[in-house]
Coordinates of C-alpha atoms and ligand atoms in Angstrom, one line a residue:
M12 CA -31.7 -10.7 -86.1
T13 CA -29.2 -10.0 -88.9
P14 CA -29.8 -12.2 -92.0
V15 CA -26.6 -13.8 -93.1
W16 CA -25.6 -16.2 -96.0
L17 CA -22.3 -18.2 -96.0
D18 CA -20.4 -19.1 -99.1
A19 CA -17.7 -21.7 -98.2
D20 CA -15.4 -24.5 -99.4
P21 CA -15.3 -26.7 -96.2
G22 CA -12.3 -27.1 -95.2
F23 CA -11.6 -27.2 -91.5
D24 CA -11.4 -23.5 -90.9
D25 CA -14.7 -23.2 -92.8
W26 CA -16.1 -25.8 -90.3
L27 CA -15.0 -23.7 -87.3
T28 CA -16.7 -20.7 -89.0
M29 CA -20.0 -22.6 -89.5
L30 CA -20.1 -23.5 -85.8
M31 CA -19.4 -19.9 -84.8
L32 CA -22.3 -18.7 -87.0
A33 CA -24.6 -21.3 -85.5
A34 CA -23.8 -20.2 -82.0
H35 CA -24.2 -16.5 -82.6
P36 CA -27.3 -15.2 -80.8
R37 CA -28.3 -12.5 -83.3
L38 CA -27.9 -14.1 -86.7
H39 CA -30.6 -15.5 -88.9
W40 CA -28.6 -17.9 -91.1
L41 CA -30.4 -18.2 -94.4
G42 CA -28.2 -20.7 -96.2
I43 CA -24.8 -22.1 -97.3
S44 CA -23.6 -22.1 -100.9
V45 CA -20.7 -24.5 -101.4
V46 CA -17.9 -23.9 -103.8
A47 CA -14.9 -25.9 -104.9
G48 CA -11.7 -24.8 -103.3
N49 CA -10.0 -26.6 -100.5
A50 CA -11.0 -29.7 -102.5
P51 CA -13.2 -30.4 -105.5
L52 CA -16.9 -29.6 -105.1
D53 CA -18.1 -33.2 -104.4
V54 CA -15.7 -33.2 -101.4
T55 CA -16.4 -29.7 -100.1
L56 CA -20.2 -30.4 -100.4
A57 CA -19.9 -33.8 -98.6
N58 CA -17.9 -32.0 -95.9
A59 CA -20.6 -29.3 -95.5
L60 CA -23.3 -32.0 -95.2
R61 CA -21.3 -34.0 -92.7
I62 CA -20.7 -30.9 -90.6
R63 CA -24.3 -29.9 -90.8
Q64 CA -25.6 -33.3 -89.7
H65 CA -23.1 -34.1 -86.9
Y66 CA -23.3 -30.6 -85.4
G67 CA -27.1 -30.2 -85.7
L68 CA -26.9 -27.1 -88.0
R69 CA -30.4 -26.1 -89.2
V70 CA -29.4 -24.4 -92.4
P71 CA -30.0 -25.3 -96.1
V72 CA -26.9 -26.4 -98.0
H73 CA -26.7 -25.7 -101.8
A74 CA -24.3 -27.1 -104.3
G75 CA -22.4 -24.3 -106.2
S76 CA -19.6 -23.9 -108.6
A77 CA -17.3 -26.9 -109.4
L78 CA -15.0 -24.8 -111.6
P79 CA -13.6 -21.3 -111.6
L80 CA -15.0 -18.8 -114.2
C81 CA -11.8 -19.3 -116.3
G82 CA -9.0 -21.8 -116.4
T83 CA -8.7 -25.1 -114.5
L84 CA -9.7 -26.1 -111.0
E85 CA -7.0 -25.3 -108.3
T86 CA -7.4 -26.9 -104.9
A87 CA -5.5 -26.9 -101.7
Q88 CA -5.4 -30.7 -101.5
R89 CA -1.6 -30.8 -101.8
V90 CA -1.5 -29.2 -98.4
L91 CA -4.8 -30.5 -96.9
G92 CA -5.1 -33.9 -98.4
A93 CA -7.8 -35.5 -100.5
Q94 CA -10.6 -34.7 -98.1
G95 CA -9.6 -31.0 -97.9
M96 CA -9.0 -31.4 -94.2
R97 CA -6.9 -33.8 -92.2
S98 CA -7.3 -35.3 -88.7
T99 CA -4.7 -36.7 -86.3
G100 CA -7.7 -38.5 -84.7
A101 CA -11.0 -39.9 -85.9
A102 CA -12.3 -38.6 -89.2
L103 CA -15.8 -37.0 -89.4
P104 CA -18.1 -39.9 -90.3
E105 CA -19.7 -40.0 -93.7
V106 CA -23.5 -39.2 -93.8
E107 CA -26.3 -40.2 -96.2
A108 CA -27.3 -36.6 -97.1
H109 CA -27.8 -34.5 -100.3
A110 CA -27.7 -30.8 -101.0
D111 CA -31.0 -29.0 -100.7
S112 CA -30.5 -27.8 -104.2
P113 CA -28.0 -28.3 -107.1
D114 CA -28.0 -24.6 -108.0
A115 CA -26.5 -22.4 -105.2
V116 CA -26.5 -19.3 -107.3
A117 CA -30.3 -19.6 -107.9
A118 CA -30.7 -20.3 -104.2
L119 CA -28.7 -17.3 -103.1
R120 CA -30.5 -15.0 -105.6
A121 CA -33.9 -16.2 -104.3
A122 CA -32.7 -15.7 -100.7
L123 CA -31.6 -12.1 -101.4
H124 CA -34.9 -11.3 -103.1
A125 CA -36.9 -12.9 -100.3
S126 CA -35.1 -11.2 -97.4
A127 CA -37.0 -8.3 -95.8
E128 CA -33.7 -6.5 -95.3
P129 CA -30.3 -6.6 -96.9
V130 CA -28.3 -9.7 -96.2
M131 CA -24.8 -9.9 -94.7
L132 CA -23.0 -12.1 -97.3
L133 CA -19.9 -14.0 -95.9
A134 CA -17.5 -15.5 -98.4
I135 CA -14.7 -17.8 -97.1
G136 CA -13.8 -19.7 -100.3
P137 CA -13.1 -18.8 -103.9
L138 CA -15.5 -16.1 -105.1
T139 CA -17.0 -18.0 -108.1
N140 CA -20.6 -18.3 -106.7
I141 CA -20.6 -14.6 -105.7
A142 CA -19.3 -13.4 -109.0
R143 CA -21.9 -15.6 -110.9
T144 CA -24.7 -14.2 -108.7
L145 CA -23.7 -10.6 -109.4
Q146 CA -23.2 -11.3 -113.1
A147 CA -26.7 -12.8 -113.3
E148 CA -28.3 -9.9 -111.5
P149 CA -26.1 -6.8 -110.8
A150 CA -28.9 -5.1 -109.0
L151 CA -28.7 -7.7 -106.2
A152 CA -25.8 -5.7 -104.8
A153 CA -28.4 -3.4 -103.3
R154 CA -29.8 -6.4 -101.4
I155 CA -26.4 -7.3 -99.9
A156 CA -25.7 -5.3 -96.7
E157 CA -22.0 -6.1 -97.0
L158 CA -19.8 -8.7 -98.6
V159 CA -17.4 -9.8 -95.9
L160 CA -14.7 -12.1 -97.3
M161 CA -11.7 -14.0 -96.1
G162 CA -9.3 -13.6 -99.0
G163 CA -6.4 -11.7 -100.5
S164 CA -3.6 -10.0 -98.6
T165 CA -2.0 -6.6 -98.3
E166 CA 1.4 -8.4 -98.3
R167 CA 2.7 -11.8 -99.5
G168 CA 0.5 -14.7 -100.4
N169 CA 0.2 -18.3 -99.1
H170 CA -0.7 -20.4 -102.2
T171 CA 1.9 -18.5 -104.2
P172 CA 4.4 -15.9 -103.1
A173 CA 2.0 -13.2 -104.3
A174 CA -1.5 -14.7 -104.0
E175 CA -3.8 -15.9 -101.2
F176 CA -5.6 -19.2 -102.1
N177 CA -9.2 -18.1 -102.3
I178 CA -8.3 -15.3 -104.8
Y179 CA -5.8 -17.4 -106.7
A180 CA -8.3 -20.2 -107.2
D181 CA -10.5 -17.8 -109.2
P182 CA -9.0 -14.4 -109.9
E183 CA -11.5 -13.5 -112.6
A184 CA -14.3 -14.0 -110.1
A185 CA -12.5 -11.9 -107.5
D186 CA -12.0 -9.1 -110.1
I187 CA -15.7 -9.1 -110.8
V188 CA -16.6 -9.0 -107.1
F189 CA -14.1 -6.2 -106.3
N190 CA -15.5 -4.1 -109.2
A191 CA -19.2 -4.8 -108.7
P192 CA -21.1 -1.5 -108.6
G193 CA -23.0 -0.7 -105.4
L194 CA -21.4 -3.5 -103.4
K195 CA -19.9 -2.8 -99.9
R196 CA -16.9 -5.0 -99.3
R197 CA -14.9 -5.9 -96.2
M198 CA -11.7 -7.9 -96.7
F199 CA -9.9 -10.1 -94.2
G200 CA -6.6 -10.9 -95.8
L201 CA -3.6 -12.9 -94.8
N202 CA -2.0 -9.8 -93.3
L203 CA -4.8 -9.9 -90.7
C204 CA -5.0 -13.7 -90.2
R205 CA -1.3 -13.8 -89.5
Q206 CA -2.0 -11.8 -86.3
V207 CA -4.5 -14.5 -85.1
L208 CA -2.3 -17.4 -84.3
L209 CA -3.4 -20.9 -83.2
E210 CA -0.8 -22.4 -80.8
R211 CA -0.4 -25.9 -79.2
R212 CA -2.0 -24.7 -76.0
H213 CA -5.2 -24.0 -77.9
V214 CA -5.3 -27.5 -79.3
E215 CA -4.7 -28.9 -75.8
Q216 CA -7.6 -26.8 -74.6
V217 CA -10.0 -28.4 -77.1
Q218 CA -8.6 -31.9 -76.6
A219 CA -9.9 -31.6 -73.0
W220 CA -13.5 -30.9 -74.2
P221 CA -15.8 -33.9 -73.6
G222 CA -17.8 -35.9 -76.2
P223 CA -17.4 -37.3 -79.7
R224 CA -18.2 -34.0 -81.5
A225 CA -15.4 -32.3 -79.6
A226 CA -13.1 -35.2 -80.3
W227 CA -13.7 -34.9 -84.1
L228 CA -12.9 -31.2 -83.8
A229 CA -9.8 -31.7 -81.7
G230 CA -8.3 -34.2 -84.2
H231 CA -8.8 -31.8 -87.1
L232 CA -7.7 -28.8 -85.1
D233 CA -4.5 -30.7 -84.1
A234 CA -3.8 -31.5 -87.8
Y235 CA -4.6 -28.0 -88.8
Q236 CA -2.3 -26.4 -86.2
R237 CA 0.6 -28.7 -87.4
I238 CA 0.4 -27.4 -91.0
R239 CA 3.4 -25.1 -90.6
S240 CA 5.5 -27.5 -88.5
A241 CA 5.0 -31.2 -87.8
D242 CA 5.5 -30.6 -84.1
G243 CA 3.1 -27.7 -84.0
Q244 CA 5.7 -25.4 -82.5
V245 CA 5.2 -22.8 -85.3
P246 CA 1.8 -21.2 -84.7
M247 CA -0.7 -21.5 -87.5
P248 CA -2.9 -18.5 -88.6
L249 CA -6.6 -18.8 -88.3
Y250 CA -8.2 -17.9 -91.7
D251 CA -12.0 -18.1 -92.1
P252 CA -13.0 -17.9 -88.4
V253 CA -11.7 -14.3 -88.3
V254 CA -14.8 -13.3 -90.3
A255 CA -17.1 -14.9 -87.7
A256 CA -15.0 -13.4 -84.9
W257 CA -15.6 -10.0 -86.3
L258 CA -19.4 -10.7 -86.2
W259 CA -19.0 -11.6 -82.6
Q260 CA -16.7 -8.8 -81.5
P261 CA -16.0 -6.1 -84.2
E262 CA -14.2 -3.9 -81.7
R263 CA -11.3 -6.4 -81.8
F264 CA -10.5 -5.3 -85.3
T265 CA -9.3 -2.2 -87.2
F266 CA -9.8 -1.4 -90.8
Q267 CA -8.4 0.9 -93.5
S268 CA -10.2 2.0 -96.7
A269 CA -8.4 1.0 -99.8
R270 CA -8.7 0.5 -103.6
V271 CA -8.2 -3.2 -104.1
D272 CA -7.4 -4.5 -107.6
V273 CA -7.0 -8.2 -108.5
E274 CA -4.1 -9.2 -110.8
V275 CA -5.4 -11.6 -113.4
H276 CA -2.5 -11.6 -115.9
G277 CA 0.8 -11.6 -114.0
R278 CA 3.1 -14.5 -114.7
F279 CA 4.2 -14.5 -111.1
T280 CA 1.5 -12.4 -109.6
R281 CA -1.8 -13.8 -110.9
G282 CA -4.3 -13.7 -108.0
M283 CA -2.5 -11.0 -106.1
T284 CA -4.7 -8.4 -104.4
V285 CA -3.0 -5.0 -105.0
C286 CA -4.1 -2.8 -102.1
D287 CA -3.7 1.0 -102.6
F288 CA -4.4 3.0 -99.4
R289 CA -3.9 6.3 -101.2
V290 CA -7.7 6.8 -101.8
S291 CA -9.3 10.0 -102.8
E292 CA -12.4 11.3 -104.6
A293 CA -10.6 10.8 -107.8
R294 CA -9.6 7.2 -106.8
P295 CA -12.2 6.0 -104.3
A296 CA -11.9 3.0 -102.1
N297 CA -13.7 -0.2 -103.0
A298 CA -13.1 -2.0 -99.7
E299 CA -12.6 -1.8 -96.0
V300 CA -9.4 -3.8 -95.4
A301 CA -8.8 -5.4 -92.0
M302 CA -5.4 -4.3 -90.8
G303 CA -5.3 -4.9 -87.0
A304 CA -6.6 -7.4 -84.5
D305 CA -6.2 -8.3 -80.9
G306 CA -5.0 -11.8 -82.0
P307 CA -4.9 -13.7 -78.7
A308 CA -8.4 -12.3 -77.8
V309 CA -9.7 -13.3 -81.2
V310 CA -8.5 -16.9 -80.8
E311 CA -10.1 -17.1 -77.4
Q312 CA -13.3 -15.7 -79.0
V313 CA -13.2 -18.4 -81.7
L314 CA -12.8 -21.2 -79.1
Q315 CA -15.5 -19.8 -76.9
A316 CA -18.0 -19.5 -79.8
V317 CA -17.2 -23.1 -81.0
Q318 CA -17.6 -24.4 -77.5
Q319 CA -21.0 -22.7 -77.3
A320 CA -22.0 -24.3 -80.5
L321 CA -21.2 -27.7 -79.1
Q322 CA -23.2 -27.0 -75.9
R323 CA -26.2 -26.0 -78.0
I324 CA -26.6 -29.3 -79.8
Ligands
RIB10 O1 -6.1 -18.9 -97.8 C1 -7.0 -19.4 -96.8 C2 -8.3 -19.8 -97.4 O2 -8.1 -20.8 -98.3 C3 -9.3 -20.3 -96.4 O3 -10.6 -19.9 -96.7 C4 -9.2 -21.8 -96.5 O4 -10.4 -22.5 -96.1 C5 -8.9 -21.9 -97.9 O5 -10.2 -21.9 -98.6
CA11 CA1 -12.4 -21.6 -96.8

């Protein structure tokens, strides 16, 4: 079993990713550290606790960073609404639950120390918790098998013309993470996610699934798929679930080694991931960057894994 840890800012695409991890047969899921991102921390934490309870996930949830390392909090609520995720159907009911700890960085550090083997660290939100963990204890990089992140882009952004949201929300944290010595990094950027497109027919597929848990999913999936166009006719990229899809079927993806630098000063480019593929001994790569995917097959993989998660409950 591969030990994994998830850092997330739920978020509907985070929700899909959580279900895919729960259904994976060969993962030992150690914990979730929650970070502010799609919405403020109190909202992303409440979302994580609701998802855990309603979908029977047996994994500790820890409260992480409410603010970026520098600057002010940036969320995606202008796109996703106050709850960080919308539904065209029933909302996911509130739960009476609390985080397993108020200090996700301490919990992650403890988990990395306690694991008998290096941990696969998955980051699908702003990188604040990860950066704080590595700042506190740089040697922990040796206990991380690989940091696999959804973030950045080899091309244009989504939150700004130049920057993808997770990186834009905390560029200083991303800069620390991409320069942390001894850390292996695998980056799934927007360039990759834009090959993995959710269409109306996929929503209709999920709308036919039975039961209340599927109904909650279908309502949020429908709203998510309509982000780019109210009638849903413009396909919507799947972001976070591509990380879990890689864990399920890595052969569906291709990668290129690159030197990735994070712009932290640019007036128009702050949060941009500048990817240089001209790597050499003199200018070594610091990340494997996802470049290609069998998009339709990956979407089917996501839906299959999510459906398996529903059937396991
Ligand atoms: O840019 C996409 C990323 O921003 C995803 O992780 C989504 O959940 C939001 O956090
Ligand atoms: Ca996310």
